[in-house]
């Protein structure tokens, strides 16, 4: 076996030392096993964490007709997956294939291990993360059958991918298995997309919430409680706020409408996050923070979308899309932004690999010396083009209109036009992305003549603006002209809640919105930096200010 394979195997299926197993014995109990014993089944949410002490256990995908073994575990190896720490359902089934003995640790006690035994917990967490990556790459468990032209199929696939739910995509048009499988499940092609969980639980065009419930993905938290702090959005800012809130004694609930990790969760490698010199994926960052937040008692509800907010008797009521409300003494809006994507169908598979929404050293390194395309006519596109021109062979700058000076500052236009290896292509739009694992080229079109040609670019940088996720706050708190949340000094007399501020003796806190007690952190905030580290930092800072706000509110009551 090569060194690389050895390294992968030792991360994914590490063998615990005897002294480490002795420590773990304090958290669970030893039990005998017989051939055929099912230690956990796909769909389980309450199974124990298992260390094999003697004998053999096979873990596999038991989809009918396509069952296969994924891993074989012997003495000293442990079973399980990230879901054991996040409270979600198992994707695979573990069956004893050789009688012996196992150490069983209940999920709740595994959390104690994470808190109390940092050395062992690091081995477990790394293995869990590596196993999830492997399952995502291998494709197993859930089946999604649908057409590549269907918007609902795309929605479900994106939801599964964002939540890192291992799945197999069966395409109606191309996969010869599709028709037979649909017939066996009693579904017609017109009823697709169809999802099949554990080989039998069939859903026809489920909503994201149905899908989450069926696959045990839903992370539920009691909603009838009054929380000290409700955080809306579980990107870096929201997750940061939830760790700091819970660790500083505030009862904290985070609501997330799609998937933990936010935009960062879509990044395959964040290279500039302090403390991780080798970089880390957005999913790994989010998973680590989630486990940490859970350790401090923070609650997270996914998928739960906030659709409204109002203040009533000194408390905040956050309205949820699926009905019901959550009550909080303070709120952090950390609902982030969505980078505008190009309306090109073939974009998805290349995102995070060859399609970027930022141009930093990290992205530039991936395409050093190659040809790249930058799309956009604003300052961020101009800055990116100049930055990339110094690191790549050629930059094609594509704008939809005729004139670069329309929305880009003059000094940038001059510099762009003077830079020899930037080629401006006005009236040009991307029509298709070409390539297998990485981008090989872009089919572009002159939008006046309809002429199409291919640019041999290896990376695409998209800077066509970002939209704030503030639909749930519109008309409730003050937003800037682009829809981002105004905070602190920026409010300056424009507050919707002017009467509230006038009746008070203090100015808004730094990250406080026009509604006292509601704060904003991260990309959703007007003037924010749009970086992971700054979002996490603002989440932490907002919590600090909430302590002041709550102390103030308590003092007024007394
Ligand atoms: C592909 C990509 C790569 C990137 N790479 C880097 C990088 O390498 N380094 C770096 O520093 N930055 C990078 N960034 C930028 C960075 O990811 C963002 O600055 C950061 O994620 C902002 O965090 P946030 O928590 O403020 O918002 P977001 O990450 O946008 O998270 C907001 C969350 O709120 C949820 N939400 C929205 N509305 C609601 C609602 N009404 N109810 C409940 N939930 C809601 C969303 O689903 C989302 O999960 C990258 C961005 C992208 C898109």
Coordinates of C-alpha atoms and ligand atoms in Angstrom, one line a residue:
X1 CA 0.0 0.0 0.0
X2 CA 1.4 3.5 -0.8
X3 CA 2.3 6.0 1.9
X4 CA -0.6 8.2 0.8
X5 CA -3.1 5.3 1.1
X6 CA -1.6 4.4 4.5
X7 CA -2.1 8.0 5.7
X8 CA -5.7 8.1 4.4
X9 CA -6.5 4.7 6.0
X10 CA -5.0 5.7 9.4
X11 CA -7.1 8.9 9.4
X12 CA -10.3 7.2 8.3
X13 CA -9.9 4.0 10.3
X14 CA -7.4 4.7 13.0
X15 CA -6.5 2.0 15.6
X16 CA -6.8 3.2 19.2
X17 CA -4.0 2.3 21.5
X18 CA -4.7 0.1 24.6
X19 CA -4.3 3.0 27.0
X20 CA -6.8 5.1 24.9
X21 CA -9.3 2.2 25.0
X22 CA -8.8 1.9 28.8
X23 CA -9.8 5.6 29.1
X24 CA -12.8 5.1 26.9
X25 CA -14.0 2.1 29.1
X26 CA -14.9 4.7 31.8
X27 CA -17.7 6.0 29.4
X28 CA -19.3 2.8 28.3
X29 CA -19.7 -0.9 28.8
X30 CA -18.3 -4.0 27.3
X31 CA -20.7 -6.5 25.6
X32 CA -20.4 -9.8 23.8
X33 CA -21.4 -9.9 20.1
X34 CA -22.6 -12.7 17.9
X35 CA -22.5 -13.1 14.1
X36 CA -25.4 -11.2 12.6
X37 CA -25.9 -8.7 15.5
X38 CA -26.8 -5.4 14.0
X39 CA -24.9 -2.7 15.9
X40 CA -26.6 0.1 14.1
X41 CA -28.8 0.5 11.1
X42 CA -29.0 3.3 8.4
X43 CA -31.6 5.7 9.9
X44 CA -30.7 5.2 13.6
X45 CA -30.4 8.3 15.6
X46 CA -29.8 6.7 19.0
X47 CA -27.2 4.1 18.4
X48 CA -24.0 3.8 20.5
X49 CA -20.5 4.6 19.6
X50 CA -18.7 1.3 19.2
X51 CA -15.1 0.2 19.6
X52 CA -14.3 -3.3 18.4
X53 CA -12.3 -5.2 21.1
X54 CA -12.5 -8.6 19.5
X55 CA -14.0 -10.1 16.4
X56 CA -15.1 -8.3 13.2
X57 CA -17.8 -5.9 12.1
X58 CA -18.7 -5.1 8.5
X59 CA -20.2 -1.7 7.7
X60 CA -22.0 -1.2 4.5
X61 CA -24.7 0.3 2.3
X62 CA -27.8 -2.0 2.4
X63 CA -29.7 -0.5 -0.5
X64 CA -31.7 -3.5 -1.9
X65 CA -30.2 -5.2 -4.9
X66 CA -27.0 -3.1 -4.5
X67 CA -25.8 -3.9 -1.0
X68 CA -22.0 -3.6 -0.5
X69 CA -19.5 -3.5 2.2
X70 CA -17.7 -0.2 2.8
X71 CA -15.4 -1.1 5.7
X72 CA -14.3 -4.0 7.8
X73 CA -13.4 -3.3 11.4
X74 CA -11.2 -5.3 13.8
X75 CA -9.7 -4.9 17.3
X76 CA -9.0 -1.3 18.3
X77 CA -10.9 0.3 15.5
X78 CA -14.1 2.3 16.1
X79 CA -17.3 2.6 14.1
X80 CA -19.5 5.6 13.5
X81 CA -19.7 8.8 11.7
X82 CA -20.0 12.6 12.2
X83 CA -23.7 12.3 12.7
X84 CA -23.1 10.6 16.1
X85 CA -21.9 14.0 17.3
X86 CA -24.5 16.2 15.6
X87 CA -27.5 14.1 16.5
X88 CA -28.4 13.1 13.0
X89 CA -29.2 9.7 11.5
X90 CA -26.7 7.0 10.4
X91 CA -26.2 6.5 6.7
X92 CA -24.8 3.0 6.9
X93 CA -25.5 -0.3 8.7
X94 CA -23.0 -2.2 10.9
X95 CA -23.3 -6.0 11.3
X96 CA -21.1 -8.3 13.3
X97 CA -19.3 -10.7 10.9
X98 CA -17.1 -12.5 13.5
X99 CA -18.3 -13.0 17.1
X100 CA -16.3 -11.1 19.8
X101 CA -16.6 -8.2 22.1
X102 CA -17.3 -4.4 21.7
X103 CA -17.1 -1.4 23.9
X104 CA -20.4 0.5 23.6
X105 CA -20.6 4.2 24.5
X106 CA -24.0 6.0 24.4
X107 CA -24.0 9.1 22.1
X108 CA -24.5 11.4 25.1
X109 CA -21.5 10.0 26.8
X110 CA -19.5 10.3 23.6
X111 CA -20.0 14.1 23.9
X112 CA -18.4 13.9 27.3
X113 CA -15.4 12.2 25.7
X114 CA -15.2 15.1 23.3
X115 CA -15.2 17.6 26.2
X116 CA -13.0 15.7 28.6
X117 CA -10.5 13.7 26.4
X118 CA -9.1 16.2 23.8
X119 CA -6.5 13.8 22.5
X120 CA -8.8 10.9 21.8
X121 CA -11.6 13.2 20.6
X122 CA -9.3 14.7 18.0
X123 CA -8.7 11.2 16.5
X124 CA -12.4 10.5 16.5
X125 CA -13.4 13.8 15.0
X126 CA -10.8 13.5 12.2
X127 CA -11.9 10.0 11.4
X128 CA -15.5 11.0 11.3
X129 CA -14.8 13.9 9.0
X130 CA -12.6 11.8 6.7
X131 CA -15.3 9.1 6.6
X132 CA -17.9 11.6 5.5
X133 CA -15.7 12.9 2.7
X134 CA -15.1 9.3 1.6
X135 CA -18.9 8.6 1.6
X136 CA -19.6 11.8 -0.4
X137 CA -17.0 10.8 -3.0
X138 CA -18.0 7.2 -3.2
X139 CA -21.8 7.9 -3.5
X140 CA -24.0 5.6 -1.4
X141 CA -27.1 5.6 0.8
X142 CA -29.9 7.8 -0.5
X143 CA -30.9 7.7 -4.1
X144 CA -32.2 10.7 -6.0
X145 CA -33.8 9.9 -9.3
X146 CA -34.6 12.8 -11.6
X147 CA -34.0 14.8 -14.7
X148 CA -31.0 17.1 -15.0
X149 CA -33.4 19.6 -16.5
X150 CA -35.7 19.7 -13.5
X151 CA -35.4 22.6 -11.1
X152 CA -36.7 20.5 -8.2
X153 CA -34.1 17.8 -8.9
X154 CA -31.4 20.5 -8.8
X155 CA -32.8 21.9 -5.6
X156 CA -32.7 18.5 -3.9
X157 CA -29.3 17.7 -5.1
X158 CA -28.0 21.0 -4.0
X159 CA -29.7 20.6 -0.6
X160 CA -28.1 17.1 -0.2
X161 CA -24.7 18.4 -1.3
X162 CA -24.8 21.5 0.9
X163 CA -25.7 19.3 3.9
X164 CA -23.1 16.7 2.8
X165 CA -25.7 13.9 2.6
X166 CA -24.0 11.0 0.8
X167 CA -26.2 10.1 -2.1
X168 CA -26.4 8.5 -5.6
X169 CA -27.8 10.6 -8.4
X170 CA -29.7 8.5 -11.0
X171 CA -30.3 10.5 -14.1
X172 CA -33.6 9.8 -15.9
X173 CA -32.2 10.5 -19.3
X174 CA -28.9 8.7 -19.1
X175 CA -29.0 6.0 -16.5
X176 CA -30.4 2.6 -17.8
X177 CA -31.3 1.7 -14.2
X178 CA -33.7 4.6 -13.7
X179 CA -36.8 3.3 -15.4
X180 CA -36.6 -0.2 -13.7
X181 CA -36.0 1.4 -10.3
X182 CA -38.9 3.8 -10.7
X183 CA -41.2 0.9 -11.8
X184 CA -40.1 -1.1 -8.8
X185 CA -40.8 1.9 -6.5
X186 CA -44.2 2.5 -8.1
X187 CA -43.3 6.0 -9.4
X188 CA -43.7 7.4 -12.8
X189 CA -41.0 9.5 -14.6
X190 CA -43.5 12.5 -14.4
X191 CA -43.4 12.2 -10.6
X192 CA -39.7 12.7 -10.3
X193 CA -37.6 13.9 -8.6
X194 CA -38.0 10.9 -6.4
X195 CA -35.9 10.1 -3.4
X196 CA -35.4 6.7 -1.9
X197 CA -34.1 6.4 1.6
X198 CA -33.0 3.0 2.9
X199 CA -34.2 1.3 -0.2
X200 CA -37.9 1.7 0.6
X201 CA -38.9 5.1 2.0
X202 CA -40.0 6.7 -1.3
X203 CA -40.8 10.4 -1.6
X204 CA -42.0 12.1 -4.7
X205 CA -40.7 15.6 -5.1
X206 CA -40.2 16.2 -1.3
X207 CA -39.7 19.7 0.1
X208 CA -36.3 20.3 1.7
X209 CA -37.9 19.9 5.1
X210 CA -39.5 16.6 4.2
X211 CA -36.2 15.4 2.8
X212 CA -34.4 16.5 6.0
X213 CA -36.9 14.7 8.2
X214 CA -36.8 11.5 6.2
X215 CA -33.1 11.3 6.1
X216 CA -32.7 12.1 9.8
X217 CA -30.8 15.2 8.8
X218 CA -33.1 17.6 10.7
X219 CA -31.5 18.9 13.8
X220 CA -34.3 19.7 16.1
X221 CA -34.3 22.0 19.1
X222 CA -37.1 22.9 21.5
X223 CA -38.7 25.9 20.0
X224 CA -41.2 26.6 22.9
X225 CA -38.4 27.8 25.2
X226 CA -37.5 31.6 25.7
X227 CA -33.9 31.8 24.7
X228 CA -31.5 34.5 25.8
X229 CA -30.2 34.7 22.3
X230 CA -31.5 33.4 18.9
X231 CA -29.1 33.6 16.1
X232 CA -30.5 33.5 12.6
X233 CA -28.1 31.8 10.1
X234 CA -25.4 29.2 10.7
X235 CA -22.6 30.5 8.6
X236 CA -19.3 31.5 10.2
X237 CA -20.9 34.5 11.9
X238 CA -23.8 32.6 13.3
X239 CA -21.8 29.6 14.4
X240 CA -19.2 31.9 16.0
X241 CA -22.0 33.7 17.8
X242 CA -23.5 30.4 19.0
X243 CA -20.1 29.2 20.4
X244 CA -19.5 32.4 22.2
X245 CA -23.1 32.9 23.4
X246 CA -23.4 29.4 24.8
X247 CA -19.9 29.3 26.3
X248 CA -20.6 32.6 28.1
X249 CA -23.8 31.3 29.7
X250 CA -26.5 32.5 27.4
X251 CA -29.2 30.0 26.4
X252 CA -28.6 30.1 22.6
X253 CA -30.5 28.7 19.7
X254 CA -29.3 29.0 16.1
X255 CA -31.8 28.8 13.2
X256 CA -30.5 27.7 9.8
X257 CA -32.6 27.5 6.6
X258 CA -30.4 25.4 4.4
X259 CA -27.2 23.9 5.7
X260 CA -24.7 24.6 8.5
X261 CA -21.6 26.5 7.3
X262 CA -23.3 29.1 5.1
X263 CA -21.3 30.2 2.1
X264 CA -18.1 29.0 3.7
X265 CA -19.6 25.5 3.6
X266 CA -19.5 25.7 -0.2
X267 CA -15.8 26.4 -0.2
X268 CA -13.6 23.3 -0.8
X269 CA -10.6 24.8 0.8
X270 CA -10.3 27.9 3.0
X271 CA -6.7 28.8 2.9
X272 CA -6.6 32.0 4.9
X273 CA -8.4 31.0 8.1
X274 CA -6.0 31.6 11.0
X275 CA -4.7 28.5 12.7
X276 CA -5.1 26.1 9.8
X277 CA -1.9 26.5 7.7
X278 CA -2.8 23.6 5.4
X279 CA -6.3 25.1 4.9
X280 CA -9.6 23.4 5.7
X281 CA -12.8 22.8 3.9
X282 CA -15.8 24.9 4.8
X283 CA -17.7 21.7 5.8
X284 CA -14.9 20.8 8.2
X285 CA -14.8 24.3 9.7
X286 CA -18.6 24.2 10.2
X287 CA -18.6 20.6 11.6
X288 CA -15.9 21.5 14.1
X289 CA -17.7 24.6 15.2
X290 CA -21.0 22.7 15.5
X291 CA -19.4 20.1 17.8
X292 CA -17.9 22.8 19.8
X293 CA -21.1 24.8 20.1
X294 CA -22.9 21.6 21.1
X295 CA -20.3 21.0 23.8
X296 CA -21.3 24.3 25.4
X297 CA -25.0 23.5 25.2
X298 CA -25.9 25.6 22.2
X299 CA -28.9 24.4 20.2
X300 CA -29.3 24.4 16.5
X301 CA -32.4 23.9 14.4
X302 CA -32.0 22.9 10.7
X303 CA -33.7 23.5 8.3
X304 CA -35.6 26.3 10.0
X305 CA -36.1 29.6 8.1
X306 CA -36.9 32.9 9.8
X307 CA -39.5 34.8 7.9
X308 CA -40.3 37.6 10.2
X309 CA -39.4 39.4 13.4
X310 CA -41.4 41.5 15.9
X311 CA -40.9 42.9 19.4
X312 CA -43.5 42.2 22.0
X313 CA -43.4 43.0 25.7
X314 CA -39.6 43.4 25.7
X315 CA -39.1 40.0 23.9
X316 CA -38.5 39.2 20.2
X317 CA -40.7 36.8 18.3
X318 CA -39.1 35.2 15.3
X319 CA -41.6 33.8 12.8
X320 CA -40.7 30.5 11.1
X321 CA -41.5 29.4 7.6
X322 CA -43.0 26.1 8.6
X323 CA -45.3 27.8 11.1
X324 CA -44.7 28.7 14.8
X325 CA -42.5 31.2 16.5
X326 CA -39.4 31.3 18.6
X327 CA -39.1 33.7 21.5
X328 CA -35.8 35.4 22.4
X329 CA -34.5 38.2 24.7
X330 CA -32.0 39.2 22.0
X331 CA -31.3 38.4 18.3
X332 CA -28.3 38.2 16.1
X333 CA -29.1 38.5 12.4
X334 CA -26.3 36.4 10.7
X335 CA -28.2 35.5 7.6
X336 CA -25.3 36.4 5.3
X337 CA -25.4 37.0 1.6
X338 CA -25.7 35.1 -1.6
X339 CA -23.2 35.8 -4.3
X340 CA -25.0 36.3 -7.5
X341 CA -24.4 33.3 -9.7
X342 CA -24.2 33.2 -13.4
X343 CA -27.3 31.8 -15.0
X344 CA -25.4 29.0 -16.7
X345 CA -26.5 25.4 -16.2
X346 CA -23.1 23.8 -16.1
X347 CA -21.8 26.0 -13.3
X348 CA -22.6 23.8 -10.3
X349 CA -20.0 21.0 -10.5
X350 CA -17.2 23.5 -11.0
X351 CA -18.1 25.8 -8.0
X352 CA -15.4 25.8 -5.4
X353 CA -13.0 24.0 -7.8
X354 CA -12.6 26.2 -10.9
X355 CA -15.4 28.8 -10.2
X356 CA -14.6 31.4 -7.5
X357 CA -16.3 34.3 -5.9
X358 CA -13.2 35.8 -4.4
X359 CA -9.7 36.4 -5.8
X360 CA -7.2 36.0 -3.1
X361 CA -3.7 34.4 -3.1
X362 CA -5.5 31.1 -2.3
X363 CA -7.5 31.1 -5.6
X364 CA -4.7 32.6 -7.6
X365 CA -2.3 29.8 -6.6
X366 CA -4.7 27.3 -8.1
X367 CA -4.5 28.9 -11.6
X368 CA -1.0 30.3 -11.5
X369 CA 0.4 30.8 -15.0
X370 CA -2.8 29.9 -16.7
X371 CA -5.6 31.8 -18.6
X372 CA -8.5 32.9 -16.5
X373 CA -11.8 34.7 -17.0
X374 CA -13.2 37.4 -14.7
X375 CA -16.9 38.3 -15.2
X376 CA -18.2 41.6 -13.9
X377 CA -17.9 45.3 -14.5
X378 CA -17.7 46.7 -11.0
X379 CA -14.8 47.6 -8.8
X380 CA -14.5 44.1 -7.3
X381 CA -14.1 42.7 -10.8
X382 CA -11.5 45.3 -11.7
X383 CA -9.5 44.7 -8.6
X384 CA -9.7 40.9 -9.1
X385 CA -8.5 41.3 -12.8
X386 CA -5.5 43.4 -11.7
X387 CA -4.6 41.1 -8.9
X388 CA -4.9 38.0 -11.2
X389 CA -3.0 39.6 -14.0
X390 CA 0.1 39.5 -11.8
X391 CA -0.2 35.8 -11.2
X392 CA -1.7 34.3 -14.3
X393 CA -0.8 34.3 -18.0
X394 CA -3.9 36.1 -19.3
X395 CA -7.1 37.5 -17.8
X396 CA -10.1 37.8 -20.0
X397 CA -12.4 40.5 -18.4
X398 CA -16.0 39.9 -19.7
X399 CA -18.6 42.6 -19.4
X400 CA -22.2 42.4 -20.6
X401 CA -22.3 46.0 -21.7
X402 CA -20.2 48.2 -24.0
X403 CA -18.4 50.5 -21.5
X404 CA -16.2 49.5 -18.6
X405 CA -16.4 53.0 -17.1
X406 CA -20.1 52.6 -16.4
X407 CA -19.8 51.0 -13.0
X408 CA -16.0 50.8 -12.4
X409 CA -14.0 53.7 -10.8
X410 CA -11.9 55.6 -13.4
X411 CA -8.5 54.8 -11.7
X412 CA -9.3 51.1 -12.0
X413 CA -10.5 51.4 -15.6
X414 CA -7.2 53.1 -16.5
X415 CA -5.1 50.5 -14.8
X416 CA -7.1 47.6 -16.3
X417 CA -6.7 49.1 -19.8
X418 CA -3.0 49.6 -19.3
X419 CA -2.3 46.1 -18.2
X420 CA -0.9 44.1 -21.1
X421 CA -2.2 40.7 -20.1
X422 CA -5.8 41.8 -19.4
X423 CA -8.0 41.5 -22.4
X424 CA -11.3 43.3 -22.2
X425 CA -14.2 41.5 -23.9
X426 CA -17.2 43.9 -24.0
X427 CA -20.7 42.7 -24.8
X428 CA -19.6 39.1 -24.0
X429 CA -21.4 36.5 -21.9
X430 CA -20.6 33.0 -20.7
X431 CA -22.8 30.4 -22.1
X432 CA -21.3 27.1 -21.0
X433 CA -18.5 25.7 -18.9
X434 CA -16.5 22.8 -20.4
X435 CA -14.4 20.2 -18.6
X436 CA -14.5 17.0 -16.5
X437 CA -13.2 17.5 -12.9
X438 CA -11.7 20.9 -13.7
X439 CA -12.6 23.6 -16.1
X440 CA -11.0 23.2 -19.5
X441 CA -12.7 26.1 -21.3
X442 CA -15.6 28.5 -21.5
X443 CA -18.0 28.9 -24.4
X444 CA -18.8 32.6 -24.7
X445 CA -21.1 34.6 -26.9
X446 CA -21.0 38.1 -28.3
X447 CA -24.5 39.3 -27.2
X448 CA -24.8 41.7 -30.2
X449 CA -23.9 39.3 -33.1
X450 CA -24.6 35.9 -31.4
X451 CA -21.1 34.7 -32.4
X452 CA -19.8 32.0 -30.1
X453 CA -16.3 30.9 -29.4
X454 CA -14.3 29.1 -26.7
X455 CA -11.8 30.6 -24.4
X456 CA -9.3 28.1 -23.0
X457 CA -9.5 29.4 -19.5
X458 CA -8.9 27.1 -16.4
X459 CA -10.7 29.3 -13.9
X460 CA -13.7 31.6 -13.8
X461 CA -14.0 34.4 -11.3
X462 CA -17.5 35.8 -10.9
X463 CA -18.1 39.3 -9.5
X464 CA -21.6 40.3 -10.4
X465 CA -22.6 41.4 -6.9
X466 CA -24.1 39.9 -3.8
X467 CA -27.6 40.0 -2.4
X468 CA -28.2 40.2 1.3
X469 CA -30.4 37.5 2.8
X470 CA -32.6 40.1 4.5
X471 CA -36.1 39.3 3.1
X472 CA -37.1 38.4 6.7
X473 CA -36.1 41.9 8.0
X474 CA -37.4 44.1 5.2
X475 CA -39.6 46.9 6.6
X476 CA -38.7 45.8 10.1
X477 CA -35.2 47.1 10.6
X478 CA -33.2 49.7 8.6
X479 CA -31.3 48.4 5.6
X480 CA -29.0 50.2 3.2
X481 CA -30.0 50.9 -0.4
X482 CA -28.6 47.4 -1.4
X483 CA -30.6 45.6 1.3
X484 CA -27.7 45.1 3.8
X485 CA -28.4 45.7 7.5
X486 CA -27.3 49.1 8.9
X487 CA -25.7 49.0 12.4
X488 CA -24.2 51.3 15.0
X489 CA -23.0 54.6 13.8
X490 CA -24.3 54.0 10.3
X491 CA -27.9 54.3 11.5
X492 CA -27.5 58.0 12.2
X493 CA -31.0 59.2 12.4
X494 CA -32.6 57.0 9.8
X495 CA -33.8 54.4 12.2
X496 CA -37.3 52.9 11.7
X497 CA -37.3 52.6 15.5
X498 CA -36.4 56.3 16.0
X499 CA -39.0 56.8 18.7
X500 CA -37.4 53.9 20.6
X501 CA -34.0 55.3 20.4
X502 CA -35.2 58.8 21.3
X503 CA -36.8 57.5 24.5
X504 CA -33.4 55.9 25.5
X505 CA -30.3 57.3 27.0
X506 CA -27.8 55.5 24.9
X507 CA -26.6 55.4 21.3
X508 CA -26.9 52.0 19.4
X509 CA -24.1 49.6 20.2
X510 CA -21.5 49.0 17.5
X511 CA -23.3 46.0 15.8
X512 CA -26.8 46.9 16.9
X513 CA -29.5 47.5 14.3
X514 CA -32.3 50.0 14.3
X515 CA -34.2 47.7 16.6
X516 CA -32.6 47.7 20.1
X517 CA -31.6 44.2 21.1
X518 CA -31.3 43.0 17.5
X519 CA -27.7 42.8 16.3
X520 CA -26.1 41.9 12.9
X521 CA -22.9 40.1 12.2
X522 CA -21.0 39.0 9.1
X523 CA -21.8 39.4 5.4
X524 CA -25.4 40.5 6.1
X525 CA -24.1 43.7 7.7
X526 CA -23.7 46.8 5.6
X527 CA -20.0 47.5 5.2
X528 CA -18.8 44.1 6.4
X529 CA -15.5 42.6 5.1
X530 CA -16.9 39.4 3.5
X531 CA -14.4 37.0 5.0
X532 CA -14.8 34.0 7.2
X533 CA -12.5 35.2 10.0
X534 CA -14.2 38.6 10.2
X535 CA -17.6 37.0 10.2
X536 CA -16.6 34.8 13.1
X537 CA -15.1 37.8 14.9
X538 CA -18.3 39.8 14.5
X539 CA -20.4 37.0 15.8
X540 CA -18.2 36.9 19.0
X541 CA -18.3 40.7 19.2
X542 CA -22.1 40.8 18.9
X543 CA -22.3 38.4 21.9
X544 CA -20.2 40.7 24.0
X545 CA -22.5 43.6 23.2
X546 CA -25.6 41.5 23.9
X547 CA -24.3 41.0 27.5
X548 CA -24.3 44.7 27.8
X549 CA -27.7 45.0 26.3
X550 CA -29.2 42.3 28.5
X551 CA -27.6 43.8 31.6
X552 CA -29.1 47.2 30.7
X553 CA -32.5 45.6 30.1
X554 CA -32.4 43.8 33.5
X555 CA -31.4 47.0 35.2
X556 CA -34.3 48.9 33.7
X557 CA -36.7 46.2 34.9
X558 CA -35.3 46.2 38.5
Ligands
LIG1 C1 -17.2 29.7 -2.8 C2 -16.8 30.7 -1.7 C3 -15.5 30.6 -1.3 C4 -15.1 31.5 -0.2 N1 -13.8 31.4 0.2 C5 -13.4 32.1 1.3 C6 -12.1 32.0 1.8 O1 -11.3 31.2 1.3 N2 -11.7 32.8 2.8 C7 -12.6 33.7 3.4 O2 -12.2 34.3 4.4 N3 -13.8 33.9 2.9 C8 -14.2 33.1 1.8 N4 -15.5 33.3 1.3 C9 -16.4 34.3 1.9 C10 -17.0 33.7 3.2 O3 -17.5 32.4 3.0 C11 -18.1 34.6 3.8 O4 -17.5 35.9 4.0 C12 -18.7 34.0 5.0 O5 -19.2 32.8 4.8 C13 -19.7 35.0 5.6 O6 -20.3 34.3 6.8 P1 -21.7 34.7 7.3 O7 -21.9 33.8 8.5 O8 -21.8 36.2 7.6 O9 -22.8 34.5 6.2 P2 -23.1 33.2 5.3 O10 -21.9 32.3 5.1 O11 -23.7 33.7 4.1 O12 -24.1 32.3 6.2 C14 -25.4 32.8 6.3 C15 -26.3 31.6 6.6 O13 -27.6 32.1 7.0 C16 -28.6 31.2 6.4 N5 -29.8 32.0 6.3 C17 -30.1 33.0 5.4 N6 -31.3 33.5 5.6 C18 -31.9 32.8 6.6 C19 -33.1 32.8 7.3 N7 -34.1 33.7 6.9 N8 -33.4 31.9 8.3 C20 -32.4 31.0 8.7 N9 -31.2 31.0 8.1 C21 -30.9 31.8 7.1 C22 -28.0 30.8 5.1 O14 -28.6 29.6 4.6 C23 -26.5 30.7 5.5 O15 -26.2 29.3 5.9 C24 -15.9 32.4 0.3 C25 -17.3 32.5 -0.2 C26 -17.7 31.6 -1.2 C27 -19.1 31.7 -1.7

